[in-house]
Each structure stands twice: as structure tokens, then as C-alpha cells.
mmCIF file of C-alpha atoms in Angstrom:
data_model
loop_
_atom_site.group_PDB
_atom_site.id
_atom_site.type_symbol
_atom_site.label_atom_id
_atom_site.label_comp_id
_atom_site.label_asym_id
_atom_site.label_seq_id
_atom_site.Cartn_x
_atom_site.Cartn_y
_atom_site.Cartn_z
ATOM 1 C CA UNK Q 17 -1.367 -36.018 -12.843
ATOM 2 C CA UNK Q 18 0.998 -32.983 -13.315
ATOM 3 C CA UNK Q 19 4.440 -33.668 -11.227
ATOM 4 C CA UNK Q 20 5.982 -30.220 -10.310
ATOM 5 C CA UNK Q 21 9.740 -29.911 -8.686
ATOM 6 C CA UNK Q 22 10.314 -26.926 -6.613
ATOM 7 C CA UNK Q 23 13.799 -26.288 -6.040
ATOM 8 C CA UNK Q 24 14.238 -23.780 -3.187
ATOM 9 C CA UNK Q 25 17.008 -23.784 -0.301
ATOM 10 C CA UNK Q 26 14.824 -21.382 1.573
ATOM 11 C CA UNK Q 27 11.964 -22.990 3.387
ATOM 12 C CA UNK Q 28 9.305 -20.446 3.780
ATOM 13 C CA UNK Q 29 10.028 -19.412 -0.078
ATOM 14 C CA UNK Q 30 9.460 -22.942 -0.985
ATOM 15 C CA UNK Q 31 5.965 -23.712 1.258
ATOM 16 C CA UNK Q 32 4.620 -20.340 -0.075
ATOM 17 C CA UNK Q 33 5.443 -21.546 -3.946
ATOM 18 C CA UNK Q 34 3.948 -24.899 -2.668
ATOM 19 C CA UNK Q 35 0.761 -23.351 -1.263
ATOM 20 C CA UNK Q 36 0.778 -20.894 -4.642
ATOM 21 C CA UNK Q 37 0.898 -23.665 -6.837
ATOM 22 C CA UNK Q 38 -2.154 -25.845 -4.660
ATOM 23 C CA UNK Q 39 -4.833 -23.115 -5.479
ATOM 24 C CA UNK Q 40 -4.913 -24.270 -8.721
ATOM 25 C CA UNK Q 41 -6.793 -27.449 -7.155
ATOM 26 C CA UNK Q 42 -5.735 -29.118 -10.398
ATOM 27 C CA UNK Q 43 -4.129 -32.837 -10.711
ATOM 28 C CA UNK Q 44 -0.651 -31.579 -9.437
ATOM 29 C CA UNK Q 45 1.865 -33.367 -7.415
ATOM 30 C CA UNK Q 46 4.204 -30.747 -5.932
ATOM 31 C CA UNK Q 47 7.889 -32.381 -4.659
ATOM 32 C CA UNK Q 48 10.518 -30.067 -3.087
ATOM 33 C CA UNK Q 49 14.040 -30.113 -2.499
ATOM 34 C CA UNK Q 50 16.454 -27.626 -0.325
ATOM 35 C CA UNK Q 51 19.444 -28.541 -2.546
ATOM 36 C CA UNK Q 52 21.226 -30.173 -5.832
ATOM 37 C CA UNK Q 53 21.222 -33.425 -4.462
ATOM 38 C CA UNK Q 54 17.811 -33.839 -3.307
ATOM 39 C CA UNK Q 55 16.517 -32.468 -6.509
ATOM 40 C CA UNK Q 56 18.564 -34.947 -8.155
ATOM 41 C CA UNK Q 57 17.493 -37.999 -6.297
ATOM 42 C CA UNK Q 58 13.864 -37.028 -6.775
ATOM 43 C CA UNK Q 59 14.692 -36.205 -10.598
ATOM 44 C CA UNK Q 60 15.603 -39.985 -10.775
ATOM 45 C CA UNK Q 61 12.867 -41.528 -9.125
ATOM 46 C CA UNK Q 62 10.014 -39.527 -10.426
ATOM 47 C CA UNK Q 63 8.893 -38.491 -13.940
ATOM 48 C CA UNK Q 64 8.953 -34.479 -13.393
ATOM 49 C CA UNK Q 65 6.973 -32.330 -16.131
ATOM 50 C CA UNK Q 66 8.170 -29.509 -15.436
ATOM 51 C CA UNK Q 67 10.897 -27.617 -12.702
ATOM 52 C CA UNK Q 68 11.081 -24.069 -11.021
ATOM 53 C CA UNK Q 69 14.506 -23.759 -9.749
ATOM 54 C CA UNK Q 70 15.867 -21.339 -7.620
ATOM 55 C CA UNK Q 71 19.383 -19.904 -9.385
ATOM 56 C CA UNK Q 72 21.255 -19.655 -5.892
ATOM 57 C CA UNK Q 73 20.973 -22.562 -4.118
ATOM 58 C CA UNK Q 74 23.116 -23.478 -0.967
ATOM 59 C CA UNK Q 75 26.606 -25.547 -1.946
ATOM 60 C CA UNK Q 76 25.816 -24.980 -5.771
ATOM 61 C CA UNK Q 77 23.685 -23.202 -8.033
ATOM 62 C CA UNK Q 78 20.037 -23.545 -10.205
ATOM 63 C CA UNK Q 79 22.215 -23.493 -13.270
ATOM 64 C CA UNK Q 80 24.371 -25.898 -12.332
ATOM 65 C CA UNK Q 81 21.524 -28.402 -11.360
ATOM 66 C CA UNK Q 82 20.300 -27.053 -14.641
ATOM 67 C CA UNK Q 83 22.748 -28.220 -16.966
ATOM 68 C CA UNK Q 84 23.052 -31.650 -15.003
ATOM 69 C CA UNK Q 85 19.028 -32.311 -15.323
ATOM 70 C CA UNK Q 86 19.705 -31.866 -19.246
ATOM 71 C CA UNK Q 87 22.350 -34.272 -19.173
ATOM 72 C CA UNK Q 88 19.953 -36.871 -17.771
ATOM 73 C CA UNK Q 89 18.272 -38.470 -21.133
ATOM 74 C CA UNK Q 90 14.151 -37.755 -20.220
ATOM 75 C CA UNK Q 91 14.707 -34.083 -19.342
ATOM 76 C CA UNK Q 92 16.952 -32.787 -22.351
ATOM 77 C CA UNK Q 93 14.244 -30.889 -23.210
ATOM 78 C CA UNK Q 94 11.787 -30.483 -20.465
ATOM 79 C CA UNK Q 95 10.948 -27.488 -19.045
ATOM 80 C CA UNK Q 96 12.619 -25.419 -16.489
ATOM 81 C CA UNK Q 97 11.473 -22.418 -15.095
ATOM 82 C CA UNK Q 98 14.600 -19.969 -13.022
ATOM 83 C CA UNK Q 99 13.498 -18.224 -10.415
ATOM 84 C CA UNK Q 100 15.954 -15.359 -9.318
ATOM 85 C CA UNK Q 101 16.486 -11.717 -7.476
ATOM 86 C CA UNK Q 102 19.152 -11.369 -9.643
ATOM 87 C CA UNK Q 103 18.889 -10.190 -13.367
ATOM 88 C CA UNK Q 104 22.214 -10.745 -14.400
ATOM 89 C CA UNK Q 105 21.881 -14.352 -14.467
ATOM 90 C CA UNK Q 106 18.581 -14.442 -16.749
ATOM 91 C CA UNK Q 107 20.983 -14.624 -20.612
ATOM 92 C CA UNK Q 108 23.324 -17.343 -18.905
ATOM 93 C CA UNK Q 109 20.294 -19.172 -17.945
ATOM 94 C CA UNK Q 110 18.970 -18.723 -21.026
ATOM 95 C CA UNK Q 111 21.674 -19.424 -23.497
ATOM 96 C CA UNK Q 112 23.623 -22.357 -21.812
ATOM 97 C CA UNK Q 113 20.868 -24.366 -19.639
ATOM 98 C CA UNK Q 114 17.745 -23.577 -22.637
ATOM 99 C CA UNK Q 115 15.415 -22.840 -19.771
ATOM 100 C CA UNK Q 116 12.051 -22.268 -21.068
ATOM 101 C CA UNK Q 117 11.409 -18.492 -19.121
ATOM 102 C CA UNK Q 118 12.433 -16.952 -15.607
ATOM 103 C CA UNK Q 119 10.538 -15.310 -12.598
ATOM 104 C CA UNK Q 120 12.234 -12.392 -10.677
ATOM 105 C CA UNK Q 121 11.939 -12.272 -7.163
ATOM 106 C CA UNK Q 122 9.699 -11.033 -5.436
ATOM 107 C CA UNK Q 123 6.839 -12.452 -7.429
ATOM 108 C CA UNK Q 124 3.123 -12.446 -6.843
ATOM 109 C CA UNK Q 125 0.816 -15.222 -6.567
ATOM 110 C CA UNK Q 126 -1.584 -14.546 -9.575
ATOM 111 C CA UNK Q 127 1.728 -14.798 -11.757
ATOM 112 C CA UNK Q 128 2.811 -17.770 -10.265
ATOM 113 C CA UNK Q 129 -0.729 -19.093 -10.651
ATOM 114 C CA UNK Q 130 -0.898 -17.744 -14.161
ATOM 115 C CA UNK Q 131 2.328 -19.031 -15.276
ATOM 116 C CA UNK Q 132 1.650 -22.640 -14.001
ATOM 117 C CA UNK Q 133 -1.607 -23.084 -15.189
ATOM 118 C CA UNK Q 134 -0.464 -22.277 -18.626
ATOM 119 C CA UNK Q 135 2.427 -24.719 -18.119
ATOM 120 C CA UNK Q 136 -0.149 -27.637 -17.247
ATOM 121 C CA UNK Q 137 -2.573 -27.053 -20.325
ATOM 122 C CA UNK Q 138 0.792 -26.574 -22.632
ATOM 123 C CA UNK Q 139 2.035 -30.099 -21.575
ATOM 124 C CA UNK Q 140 -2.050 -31.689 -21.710
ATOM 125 C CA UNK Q 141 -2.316 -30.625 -24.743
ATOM 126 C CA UNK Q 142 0.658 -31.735 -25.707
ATOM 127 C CA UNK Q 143 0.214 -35.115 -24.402
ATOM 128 C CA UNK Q 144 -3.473 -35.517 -26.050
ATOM 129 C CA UNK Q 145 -1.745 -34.410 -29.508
ATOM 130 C CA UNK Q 146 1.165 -36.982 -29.327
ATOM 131 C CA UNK Q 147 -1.668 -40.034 -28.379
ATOM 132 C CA UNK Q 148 -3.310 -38.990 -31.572
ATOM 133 C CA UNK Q 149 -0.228 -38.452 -34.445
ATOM 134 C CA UNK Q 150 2.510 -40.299 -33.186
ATOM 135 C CA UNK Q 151 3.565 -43.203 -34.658
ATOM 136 C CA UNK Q 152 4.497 -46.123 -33.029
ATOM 137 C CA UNK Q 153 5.600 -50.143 -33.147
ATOM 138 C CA UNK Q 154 3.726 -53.105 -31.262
ATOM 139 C CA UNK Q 155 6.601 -55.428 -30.159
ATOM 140 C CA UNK Q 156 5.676 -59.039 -28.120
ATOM 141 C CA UNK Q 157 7.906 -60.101 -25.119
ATOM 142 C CA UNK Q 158 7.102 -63.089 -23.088
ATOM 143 C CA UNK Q 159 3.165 -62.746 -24.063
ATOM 144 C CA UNK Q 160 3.265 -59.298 -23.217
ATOM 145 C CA UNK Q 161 3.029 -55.873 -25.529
ATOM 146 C CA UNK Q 162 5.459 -52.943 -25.585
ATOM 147 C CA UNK Q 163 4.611 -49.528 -27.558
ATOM 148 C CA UNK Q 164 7.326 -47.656 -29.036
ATOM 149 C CA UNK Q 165 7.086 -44.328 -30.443
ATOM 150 C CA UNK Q 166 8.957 -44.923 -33.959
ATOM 151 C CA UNK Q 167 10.673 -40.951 -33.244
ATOM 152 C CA UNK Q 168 11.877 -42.561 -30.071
ATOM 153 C CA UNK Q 169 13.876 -44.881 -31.604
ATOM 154 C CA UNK Q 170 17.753 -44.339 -32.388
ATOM 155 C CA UNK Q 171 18.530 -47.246 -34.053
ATOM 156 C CA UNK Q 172 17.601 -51.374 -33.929
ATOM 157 C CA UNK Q 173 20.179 -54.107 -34.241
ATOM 158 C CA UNK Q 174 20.654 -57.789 -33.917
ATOM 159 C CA UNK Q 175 22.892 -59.344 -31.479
ATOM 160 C CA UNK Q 176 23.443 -62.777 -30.853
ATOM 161 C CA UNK Q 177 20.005 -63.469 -32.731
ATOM 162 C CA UNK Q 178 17.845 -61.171 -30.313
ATOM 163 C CA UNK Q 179 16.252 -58.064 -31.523
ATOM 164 C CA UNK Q 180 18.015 -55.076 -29.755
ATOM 165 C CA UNK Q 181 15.883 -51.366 -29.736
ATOM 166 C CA UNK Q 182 18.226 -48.619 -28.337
ATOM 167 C CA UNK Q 183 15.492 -45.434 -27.717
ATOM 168 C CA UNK Q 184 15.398 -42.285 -25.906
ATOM 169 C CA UNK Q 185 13.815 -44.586 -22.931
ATOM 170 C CA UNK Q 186 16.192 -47.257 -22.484
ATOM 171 C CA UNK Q 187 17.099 -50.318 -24.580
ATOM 172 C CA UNK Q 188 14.482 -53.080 -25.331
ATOM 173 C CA UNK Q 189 15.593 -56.310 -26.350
ATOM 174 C CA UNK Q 190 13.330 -58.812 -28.176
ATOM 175 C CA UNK Q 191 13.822 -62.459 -28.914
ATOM 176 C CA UNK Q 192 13.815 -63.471 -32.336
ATOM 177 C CA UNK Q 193 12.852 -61.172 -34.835
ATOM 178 C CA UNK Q 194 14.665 -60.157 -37.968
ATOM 179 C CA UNK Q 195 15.196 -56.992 -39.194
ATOM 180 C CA UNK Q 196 12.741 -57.289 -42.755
ATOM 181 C CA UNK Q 197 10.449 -58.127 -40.440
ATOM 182 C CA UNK Q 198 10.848 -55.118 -37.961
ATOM 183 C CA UNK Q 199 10.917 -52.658 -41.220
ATOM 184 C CA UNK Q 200 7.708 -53.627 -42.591
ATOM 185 C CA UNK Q 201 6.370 -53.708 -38.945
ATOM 186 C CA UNK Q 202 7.537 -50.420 -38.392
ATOM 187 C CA UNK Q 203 7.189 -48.802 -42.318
ATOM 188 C CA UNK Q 204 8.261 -45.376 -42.069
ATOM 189 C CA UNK Q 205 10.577 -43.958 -44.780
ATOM 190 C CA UNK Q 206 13.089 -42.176 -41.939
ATOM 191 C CA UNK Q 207 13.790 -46.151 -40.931
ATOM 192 C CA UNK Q 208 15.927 -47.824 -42.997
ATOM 193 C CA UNK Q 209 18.241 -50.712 -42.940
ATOM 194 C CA UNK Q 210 22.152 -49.423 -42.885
ATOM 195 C CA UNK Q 211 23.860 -52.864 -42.564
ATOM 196 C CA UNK Q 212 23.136 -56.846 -42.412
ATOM 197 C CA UNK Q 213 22.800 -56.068 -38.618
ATOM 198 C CA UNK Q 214 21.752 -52.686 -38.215
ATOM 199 C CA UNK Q 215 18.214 -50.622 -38.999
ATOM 200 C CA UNK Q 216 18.710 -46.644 -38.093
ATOM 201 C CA UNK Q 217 16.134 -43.643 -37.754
ATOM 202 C CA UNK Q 218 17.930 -41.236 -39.749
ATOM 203 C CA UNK Q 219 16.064 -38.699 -38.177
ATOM 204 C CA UNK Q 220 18.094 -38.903 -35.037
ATOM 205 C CA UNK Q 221 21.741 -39.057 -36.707
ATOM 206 C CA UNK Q 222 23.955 -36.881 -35.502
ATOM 207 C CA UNK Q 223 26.847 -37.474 -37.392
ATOM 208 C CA UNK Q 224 28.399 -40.354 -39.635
ATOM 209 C CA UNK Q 225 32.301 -41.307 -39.609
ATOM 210 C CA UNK Q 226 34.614 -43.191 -41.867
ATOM 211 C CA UNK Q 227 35.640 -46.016 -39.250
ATOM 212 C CA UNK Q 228 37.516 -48.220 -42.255
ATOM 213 C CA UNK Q 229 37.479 -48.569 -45.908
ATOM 214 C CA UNK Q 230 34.012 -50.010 -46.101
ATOM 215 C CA UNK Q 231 32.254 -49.238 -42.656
ATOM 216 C CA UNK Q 232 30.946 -46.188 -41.615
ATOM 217 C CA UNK Q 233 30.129 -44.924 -37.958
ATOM 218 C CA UNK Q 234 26.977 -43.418 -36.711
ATOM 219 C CA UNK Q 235 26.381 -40.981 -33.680
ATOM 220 C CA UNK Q 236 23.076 -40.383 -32.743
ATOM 221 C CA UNK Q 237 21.819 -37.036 -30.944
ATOM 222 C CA UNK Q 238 22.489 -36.986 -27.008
ATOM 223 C CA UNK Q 239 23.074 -41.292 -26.841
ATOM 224 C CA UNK Q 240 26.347 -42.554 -26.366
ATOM 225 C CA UNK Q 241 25.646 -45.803 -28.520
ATOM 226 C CA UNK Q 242 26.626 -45.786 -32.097
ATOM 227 C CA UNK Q 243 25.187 -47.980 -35.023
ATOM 228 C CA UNK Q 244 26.883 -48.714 -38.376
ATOM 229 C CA UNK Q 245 26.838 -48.573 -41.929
ATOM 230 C CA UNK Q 246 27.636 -51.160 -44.515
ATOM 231 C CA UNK Q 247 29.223 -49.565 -48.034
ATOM 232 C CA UNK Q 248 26.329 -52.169 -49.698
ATOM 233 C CA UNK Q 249 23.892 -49.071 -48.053
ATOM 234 C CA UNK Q 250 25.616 -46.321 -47.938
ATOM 235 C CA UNK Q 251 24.234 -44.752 -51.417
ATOM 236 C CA UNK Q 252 20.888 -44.838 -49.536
ATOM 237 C CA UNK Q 253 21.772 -43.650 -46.540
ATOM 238 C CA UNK Q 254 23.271 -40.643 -48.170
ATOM 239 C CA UNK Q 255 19.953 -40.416 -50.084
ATOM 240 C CA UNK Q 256 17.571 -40.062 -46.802
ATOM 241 C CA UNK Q 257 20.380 -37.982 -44.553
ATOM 242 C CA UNK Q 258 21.491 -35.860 -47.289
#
């Protein structure tokens, strides 16, 4: 099932984009919203693939619901599609919110059409692919089994003897598990331990910071939670992140 956000203040616009979209009679799930806040709200409680966002909405604008969907960790890089009348706004849509193409008003349905459809069998594919390559880690909790993607993962530490996984989904915490064992669970070169406590994916560091004399600070890309590095492992850790 495809979930589609249409984000339209004017109601006949956003039926007719509705109806558009149906005569695909594909497995799509089509929610709408008038304004920022609805959009929002639905944002939240659903897992959207993919957004067409009208740039002048009422009380705000599709950019700045833009910008605020990439600030919201699952949709930093999903795709959103601008609908506007007004060509002005296409570069600033482009360059600051990373939207992935525009429509200009008035549009016809076989574009519309076209344009979706292409959407749906970018992201199936793209699903199917990631099933098939992606690595990932079995962890046990309470009898049952979670699946993490290893590139999901910013970094792993212990705290207070449980096993703490900070990833782009959330943070999972398991009971008892040490961190040798975790790395040969997990066995990927771009995981490696950085500290007694502390196992990063150096594939996600943003940045590393002197903190004192023999500690150094990791930031990790769009995650507010930092790990750390021991001097015992910082030769290595220069090794992988170069």
C-alpha cells in the first residue's frame, strides 16, 4: 500500500488531484489536508511515501511545511512533489526544501497520472531492492525479534548494563548484551567499537570534537544524540573516517 498526502487549501483542486490519482486503481491510500497543521498531524500519524504540496497554502506556505516535514527524522529525504501557478518559487523550492520535481498549475490528468505512477514503481522497486541487499541485526527482547537495518544505526552504547541502539527509527534498548558480542553479531567493517561503552557506524558521523584531553565527541548526521571516543581508539577511528 502506497500512502499519498495531498496538500491543497482549495477543495475542488484537492478532490480533482484525489480523483486523478484513484484512476490508477493501484494500492494507494490518498490523505488530504487544507492546511500546515493538518498535514502535520497526519505526517505524524501515518507513514507517507510520498507528498504533493501546494506552495501557497492559507496561513503559511508549501515551503514552509516543506522544510518542517524534513526536520521530522523519517521524511529527511522523502519525496515531495510542489505544485504551483507560480514559477518563481520552483529554484527556492528546489535549493532549500530538496523537493524531488514541481507541477505548474494548471496541469492535466495524464501528467498527474504519469508522474504518480512512476513515483509508485520508483519507491516498489526500491523497497524490493532494500529487502534483498540490506544488511541487518536480529536482536531478542522479552522472547520477541527486532530487525535493524545495520545503515540505520547511528551508534550503540551501554548504559546501566542494558544494550542501548540509537537509529534513524527511534532508540531500542536491549537487556544484557555486551558490546563484543553486538560487533560480531552485527560484523560490518563501518561498525566499530570507539570506547569501553560506545560502538559507532562511522558511516553516519558527522563530525568529531575534542571534548577533553583524551575524549573525543561525535555528531551524527540529522540526530541530536552524540556518542564518544576513547584516545585507546582513536588511531582506528581515524583509520575508517579518514
Amino acid at each position: 500500500m502506497i500512502n499519498i498526502l495531498i496538500v491543497e487549501d482549495e477543495e475542488i483542486q484537492r478532490i480533482n488531484l484525489y480523483k486523478m490519482i484513484m484512476e490508477l486503481g493501484e494500492e494507494i491510500k490518498i490523505f488530504g489536508a487544507e492546511d500546515e497543521l493538518t498535514a502535520l498531524e497526519i505526517a505524524s500519524k501515518y507513514d507517507i511515501d510520498f507528498f504533493y504540496i501546494d506552495i501557497s497554502l492559507k496561513n503559511s506556505s508549501g515551503m514552509d511545511l516543506g522544510l518542517k516535514l524534513r526536520d521530522m527524522q523519517q521524511y529527511t529525504f522523502s519525496i515531495i512533489v510542489f505544485i504551483t501557478s507560480h514559477k518563481n518559487h520552483i529554484m527556492t523550492a528546489l535549493n532549500e526544501v530538496h523537493c524531488y520535481s514541481y507541477i505548474i498549475k494548471p496541469y492535466k490528468k495524464e501528467e498527474i497520472k504519469s508522474r504518480t505512477m512512476k513515483l509508485i514503481n520508483d519507491i516498489n522497486k526500491r523497497e524490493v531492492l532494500n529487502e534483498k541487499e540490506r544488511k541487518y541485526v536480529i536482536f531478542e527482547c522479552n522472547k520477541v525479534n527486532v530487525k535493524i537495518y545495520i545503515e540505520d544505526i547511528f551508534f550503540i552504547e551501554v548504559r546501566l548494563r542494558n544494550l542501548m541502539v540509537h537509529t534513524i527509527n527511534g532508540l531500542f534498548e536491549f537487556n544484557r548484551l555486551s558490546l563484543k558480542k553486538v560487533i560480531d553479531m552485527i560484523s560490518d567493517e563501518y561498525i566499530i567499537q570507539t570506547h569501553k561503552s560506545y560502538i559507532i557506524n562511522t558511516k553516519n558521523i558527522l563530525k568529531i570534537e575534542k571534548e577533553t584531553t583524551s575524549i573525543w565527541k561525535v555528531s551524527f548526521v540529522d540526530y541530536n544524540e552524540v556518542a564518544y571516543i576513547s584516545s585507546k581508539y582513536k588511531n582506528e577511528v581515524d583509520k575508517r573516517f579518514g
